[in-house]
Amino acid sequence: MIARFKDLCMDAADTRSLAGFWARILGGEVVDTGDGDFRVDPRPGGAGPESIWVNRVPEPRTGKTRVHLDLRLADADPAALLAAGARLVREPDAEISWWVLADPEGNQFCAFAPREGRRSGPFELVVDSADPTAQATWWAGVVGGRVKTSAEGHVSVVGAAGFPWDYWVFDPVSERKRVKNRVHWDVDLAGPDATALIAAGATLLREPGAEISWWVLADPEGNEFCAFAPRRPA
């Protein structure tokens, strides 16, 4: 294991508004980090890695992000999410049994009907992939766990270190990645730097410097992620 899952991050033009939206629909708490960014901490009983960082970026949104959350609804329909500010993109139909919604910054996410014995809220992280098996295998090599393929052909990583949700799914898509993802995840490194990650096949995009203290990397299909060195004891 080279690293462990740390948290999820979202780019935003209006960080306060986007953080407020996700806090409302997840029952979380908005934390102002004092630098223009915000963090949505999990609802009571949630895991630490369920935190979502909302980071201010200057560039406008272009294209579809290849990373999204799936939520399980508390009610029979997403009326509460729409009232909180979500936009309906697609309703259930002959092809899909869930709703596709978008948050105030245009990040799409899926909402599924309630399921007995399962709590409402986020239950899986989904990554569009040209080669789902290769992507899942690579990430399992980074964060541990095993690769599982469902009867329907969905490929996922099970048992990843630090992963807070039920499923980490890599879905097949025909289109290649074209623009920077507005949603990405971070990892905590097991070693002092990103050398092992780069040796495993990650691409280095940016090193720590005067402005940031972490590495910005990309996985084999170009999905950006940040890697943090182990925290030093106080």
CSV table of C-alpha atoms in Angstrom, one decimal:
chain,number,residue,atom,x,y,z
A,1,MET,CA,0.0,0.0,0.0
A,2,ILE,CA,1.5,3.3,-1.1
A,3,ALA,CA,-1.2,5.6,0.2
A,4,ARG,CA,-4.7,5.8,1.8
A,5,PHE,CA,-7.8,7.7,0.7
A,6,LYS,CA,-8.0,11.1,2.4
A,7,ASP,CA,-11.0,13.1,1.3
A,8,LEU,CA,-12.9,14.5,-1.7
A,9,CYS,CA,-12.4,17.9,-3.3
A,10,MET,CA,-14.5,20.1,-5.5
A,11,ASP,CA,-13.4,23.1,-7.6
A,12,ALA,CA,-15.8,26.1,-7.4
A,13,ALA,CA,-16.2,29.7,-8.5
A,14,ASP,CA,-18.5,30.4,-5.5
A,15,THR,CA,-17.0,28.2,-2.7
A,16,ARG,CA,-19.4,29.4,0.0
A,17,SER,CA,-22.5,28.7,-2.0
A,18,LEU,CA,-21.3,25.2,-3.1
A,19,ALA,CA,-20.2,24.2,0.4
A,20,GLY,CA,-23.6,25.4,1.7
A,21,PHE,CA,-25.4,23.3,-0.8
A,22,TRP,CA,-23.5,20.1,0.0
A,23,ALA,CA,-23.8,20.7,3.7
A,24,ARG,CA,-27.6,21.1,3.4
A,25,ILE,CA,-28.1,17.9,1.4
A,26,LEU,CA,-25.7,15.8,3.4
A,27,GLY,CA,-26.6,17.2,6.9
A,28,GLY,CA,-23.0,18.2,7.3
A,29,GLU,CA,-21.3,21.3,8.8
A,30,VAL,CA,-19.6,24.1,6.8
A,31,VAL,CA,-16.2,25.1,8.0
A,32,ASP,CA,-14.6,28.4,6.8
A,33,THR,CA,-10.9,27.7,6.3
A,34,GLY,CA,-10.2,31.4,6.2
A,35,ASP,CA,-8.5,31.5,2.8
A,36,GLY,CA,-11.5,31.5,0.5
A,37,ASP,CA,-12.0,27.8,0.7
A,38,PHE,CA,-14.5,25.8,2.7
A,39,ARG,CA,-14.8,22.3,4.1
A,40,VAL,CA,-18.0,20.3,4.6
A,41,ASP,CA,-17.5,18.0,7.6
A,42,PRO,CA,-19.6,14.8,7.8
A,43,ARG,CA,-22.8,14.5,9.7
A,44,PRO,CA,-22.7,13.0,13.2
A,45,GLY,CA,-21.6,9.4,12.9
A,46,GLY,CA,-19.8,9.9,9.6
A,47,ALA,CA,-16.2,9.1,8.9
A,48,GLY,CA,-13.4,11.7,8.8
A,49,PRO,CA,-12.6,10.9,5.1
A,50,GLU,CA,-16.2,11.9,4.2
A,51,SER,CA,-15.1,15.5,4.5
A,52,ILE,CA,-15.5,17.5,1.2
A,53,TRP,CA,-13.1,20.4,0.5
A,54,VAL,CA,-14.5,23.1,-1.7
A,55,ASN,CA,-11.6,25.0,-3.3
A,56,ARG,CA,-11.8,28.3,-5.2
A,57,VAL,CA,-10.5,28.3,-8.7
A,58,PRO,CA,-10.4,31.1,-11.3
A,59,GLU,CA,-11.2,29.1,-14.4
A,60,PRO,CA,-14.8,28.5,-15.5
A,61,ARG,CA,-16.3,25.1,-15.8
A,62,THR,CA,-15.8,23.4,-19.2
A,63,GLY,CA,-17.0,19.9,-20.0
A,64,LYS,CA,-18.1,17.0,-17.8
A,65,THR,CA,-16.1,15.9,-14.8
A,66,ARG,CA,-15.3,12.2,-14.8
A,67,VAL,CA,-15.8,11.8,-11.0
A,68,HIS,CA,-19.0,12.0,-9.2
A,69,LEU,CA,-20.8,10.8,-6.0
A,70,ASP,CA,-23.9,8.6,-5.9
A,71,LEU,CA,-26.4,9.3,-3.1
A,72,ARG,CA,-29.2,7.2,-1.6
A,73,LEU,CA,-32.3,9.2,-0.9
A,74,ALA,CA,-34.1,9.4,2.4
A,75,ASP,CA,-37.4,9.9,0.5
A,76,ALA,CA,-39.1,8.4,-2.5
A,77,ASP,CA,-37.9,11.2,-4.8
A,78,PRO,CA,-35.3,14.0,-4.9
A,79,ALA,CA,-37.7,16.8,-4.1
A,80,ALA,CA,-35.6,17.8,-1.0
A,81,LEU,CA,-32.5,18.0,-3.1
A,82,LEU,CA,-34.2,20.1,-5.7
A,83,ALA,CA,-35.5,22.4,-3.0
A,84,ALA,CA,-31.9,22.7,-1.7
A,85,GLY,CA,-30.7,24.0,-5.0
A,86,ALA,CA,-30.0,20.9,-7.2
A,87,ARG,CA,-31.0,20.9,-10.9
A,88,LEU,CA,-32.7,17.9,-12.5
A,89,VAL,CA,-30.7,16.6,-15.4
A,90,ARG,CA,-32.5,13.3,-16.1
A,91,GLU,CA,-35.3,11.3,-14.5
A,92,PRO,CA,-35.6,7.5,-14.3
A,93,ASP,CA,-36.6,6.0,-17.6
A,94,ALA,CA,-36.3,2.7,-19.5
A,95,GLU,CA,-32.5,2.8,-19.3
A,96,ILE,CA,-31.8,4.0,-15.8
A,97,SER,CA,-33.6,3.6,-12.4
A,98,TRP,CA,-32.1,6.7,-10.7
A,99,TRP,CA,-32.2,10.5,-11.0
A,100,VAL,CA,-29.3,12.5,-12.5
A,101,LEU,CA,-28.9,15.9,-10.8
A,102,ALA,CA,-26.4,18.7,-10.8
A,103,ASP,CA,-25.2,20.9,-8.0
A,104,PRO,CA,-25.1,24.7,-8.3
A,105,GLU,CA,-21.7,24.6,-10.0
A,106,GLY,CA,-22.9,22.0,-12.6
A,107,ASN,CA,-21.3,18.9,-11.0
A,108,GLN,CA,-23.5,16.0,-11.9
A,109,PHE,CA,-24.4,13.3,-9.3
A,110,CYS,CA,-26.9,10.5,-9.1
A,111,ALA,CA,-29.7,9.9,-6.6
A,112,PHE,CA,-31.1,6.5,-5.9
A,113,ALA,CA,-34.3,5.5,-4.2
A,114,PRO,CA,-34.2,4.4,-0.6
A,115,ARG,CA,-33.1,0.9,0.2
A,116,GLU,CA,-34.1,-1.0,3.3
A,117,GLY,CA,-31.2,-1.4,5.7
A,118,ARG,CA,-29.1,1.2,4.0
A,119,ARG,CA,-28.6,4.8,5.4
A,120,SER,CA,-29.3,7.8,3.2
A,121,GLY,CA,-26.4,9.9,1.8
A,122,PRO,CA,-23.3,9.1,-0.3
A,123,PHE,CA,-22.7,5.4,-0.8
A,124,GLU,CA,-20.3,5.3,-3.8
A,125,LEU,CA,-17.7,7.3,-5.7
A,126,VAL,CA,-17.9,6.7,-9.5
A,127,VAL,CA,-15.0,7.4,-11.9
A,128,ASP,CA,-15.5,7.4,-15.7
A,129,SER,CA,-12.9,5.1,-17.3
A,130,ALA,CA,-11.8,4.0,-20.7
A,131,ASP,CA,-10.4,0.8,-19.1
A,132,PRO,CA,-12.2,0.2,-15.8
A,133,THR,CA,-10.4,-3.0,-14.9
A,134,ALA,CA,-7.0,-1.4,-15.5
A,135,GLN,CA,-8.0,1.7,-13.5
A,136,ALA,CA,-9.4,-0.3,-10.6
A,137,THR,CA,-6.3,-2.6,-10.6
A,138,TRP,CA,-4.0,0.5,-10.5
A,139,TRP,CA,-5.8,2.1,-7.6
A,140,ALA,CA,-6.0,-1.1,-5.6
A,141,GLY,CA,-2.2,-1.2,-6.0
A,142,VAL,CA,-2.0,2.3,-4.5
A,143,VAL,CA,-4.5,2.2,-1.7
A,144,GLY,CA,-4.9,-1.5,-1.1
A,145,GLY,CA,-8.1,-3.6,-1.4
A,146,ARG,CA,-9.1,-5.9,-4.1
A,147,VAL,CA,-10.8,-5.6,-7.5
A,148,LYS,CA,-14.3,-6.9,-7.8
A,149,THR,CA,-16.4,-7.2,-11.0
A,150,SER,CA,-20.2,-7.4,-10.5
A,151,ALA,CA,-22.5,-9.6,-12.6
A,152,GLU,CA,-23.5,-6.4,-14.5
A,153,GLY,CA,-19.9,-5.8,-15.4
A,154,HIS,CA,-19.2,-2.9,-12.9
A,155,VAL,CA,-15.6,-2.9,-11.7
A,156,SER,CA,-14.9,-1.6,-8.2
A,157,VAL,CA,-12.2,-1.5,-5.5
A,158,VAL,CA,-13.3,-3.1,-2.3
A,159,GLY,CA,-11.5,-2.5,1.0
A,160,ALA,CA,-9.4,0.5,0.0
A,161,ALA,CA,-7.5,2.0,3.0
A,162,GLY,CA,-9.4,5.0,4.3
A,163,PHE,CA,-12.2,4.8,1.8
A,164,PRO,CA,-15.4,5.9,3.6
A,165,TRP,CA,-18.2,4.8,1.3
A,166,ASP,CA,-19.6,1.4,0.3
A,167,TYR,CA,-18.3,1.3,-3.3
A,168,TRP,CA,-15.5,2.8,-5.4
A,169,VAL,CA,-16.7,2.1,-8.9
A,170,PHE,CA,-14.9,2.5,-12.2
A,171,ASP,CA,-17.5,2.8,-15.0
A,172,PRO,CA,-16.8,2.3,-18.7
A,173,VAL,CA,-17.3,5.3,-21.0
A,174,SER,CA,-16.4,5.7,-24.6
A,175,GLU,CA,-15.1,9.3,-24.4
A,176,ARG,CA,-11.5,10.1,-23.3
A,177,LYS,CA,-10.7,12.7,-20.7
A,178,ARG,CA,-10.4,16.1,-22.2
A,179,VAL,CA,-10.6,18.7,-19.4
A,180,LYS,CA,-9.5,19.0,-15.8
A,181,ASN,CA,-11.9,17.3,-13.4
A,182,ARG,CA,-13.8,19.7,-11.1
A,183,VAL,CA,-14.1,16.8,-8.6
A,184,HIS,CA,-11.1,14.8,-7.3
A,185,TRP,CA,-9.9,12.9,-4.3
A,186,ASP,CA,-6.8,13.3,-2.2
A,187,VAL,CA,-4.6,10.6,-0.6
A,188,ASP,CA,-2.3,10.5,2.4
A,189,LEU,CA,1.1,9.0,1.5
A,190,ALA,CA,2.6,6.1,3.4
A,191,GLY,CA,6.1,7.3,2.7
A,192,PRO,CA,7.7,10.8,2.9
A,193,ASP,CA,7.2,11.7,-0.7
A,194,ALA,CA,5.5,10.8,-4.0
A,195,THR,CA,8.4,8.7,-5.4
A,196,ALA,CA,6.6,5.4,-5.0
A,197,LEU,CA,3.5,6.7,-6.6
A,198,ILE,CA,5.4,8.0,-9.6
A,199,ALA,CA,7.3,4.8,-9.9
A,200,ALA,CA,3.9,3.0,-9.9
A,201,GLY,CA,2.7,5.0,-12.9
A,202,ALA,CA,1.4,8.3,-11.6
A,203,THR,CA,2.3,11.5,-13.6
A,204,LEU,CA,3.7,14.4,-11.6
A,205,LEU,CA,1.9,17.6,-12.4
A,206,ARG,CA,3.2,19.9,-9.6
A,207,GLU,CA,5.6,19.6,-6.8
A,208,PRO,CA,5.3,21.2,-3.3
A,209,GLY,CA,6.6,24.7,-3.3
A,210,ALA,CA,5.9,28.2,-1.9
A,211,GLU,CA,2.2,28.0,-2.5
A,212,ILE,CA,1.3,24.3,-1.8
A,213,SER,CA,2.7,21.7,0.5
A,214,TRP,CA,1.5,18.7,-1.4
A,215,TRP,CA,2.1,16.9,-4.7
A,216,VAL,CA,-0.4,17.2,-7.6
A,217,LEU,CA,-0.4,14.0,-9.7
A,218,ALA,CA,-2.6,12.2,-12.3
A,219,ASP,CA,-3.5,8.6,-12.5
A,220,PRO,CA,-2.9,6.5,-15.7
A,221,GLU,CA,-6.1,7.9,-17.3
A,222,GLY,CA,-5.2,11.5,-16.4
A,223,ASN,CA,-7.5,12.0,-13.3
A,224,GLU,CA,-5.9,14.6,-11.1
A,225,PHE,CA,-5.4,13.9,-7.4
A,226,CYS,CA,-3.3,15.4,-4.6
A,227,ALA,CA,-0.9,13.5,-2.3
A,228,PHE,CA,0.0,14.6,1.2
A,229,ALA,CA,3.1,13.6,3.1
A,230,PRO,CA,2.6,12.0,6.6
A,231,ARG,CA,1.8,14.5,9.3
A,232,ARG,CA,4.7,15.3,11.6
A,233,PRO,CA,4.0,14.7,15.3
A,234,ALA,CA,3.3,18.0,17.1
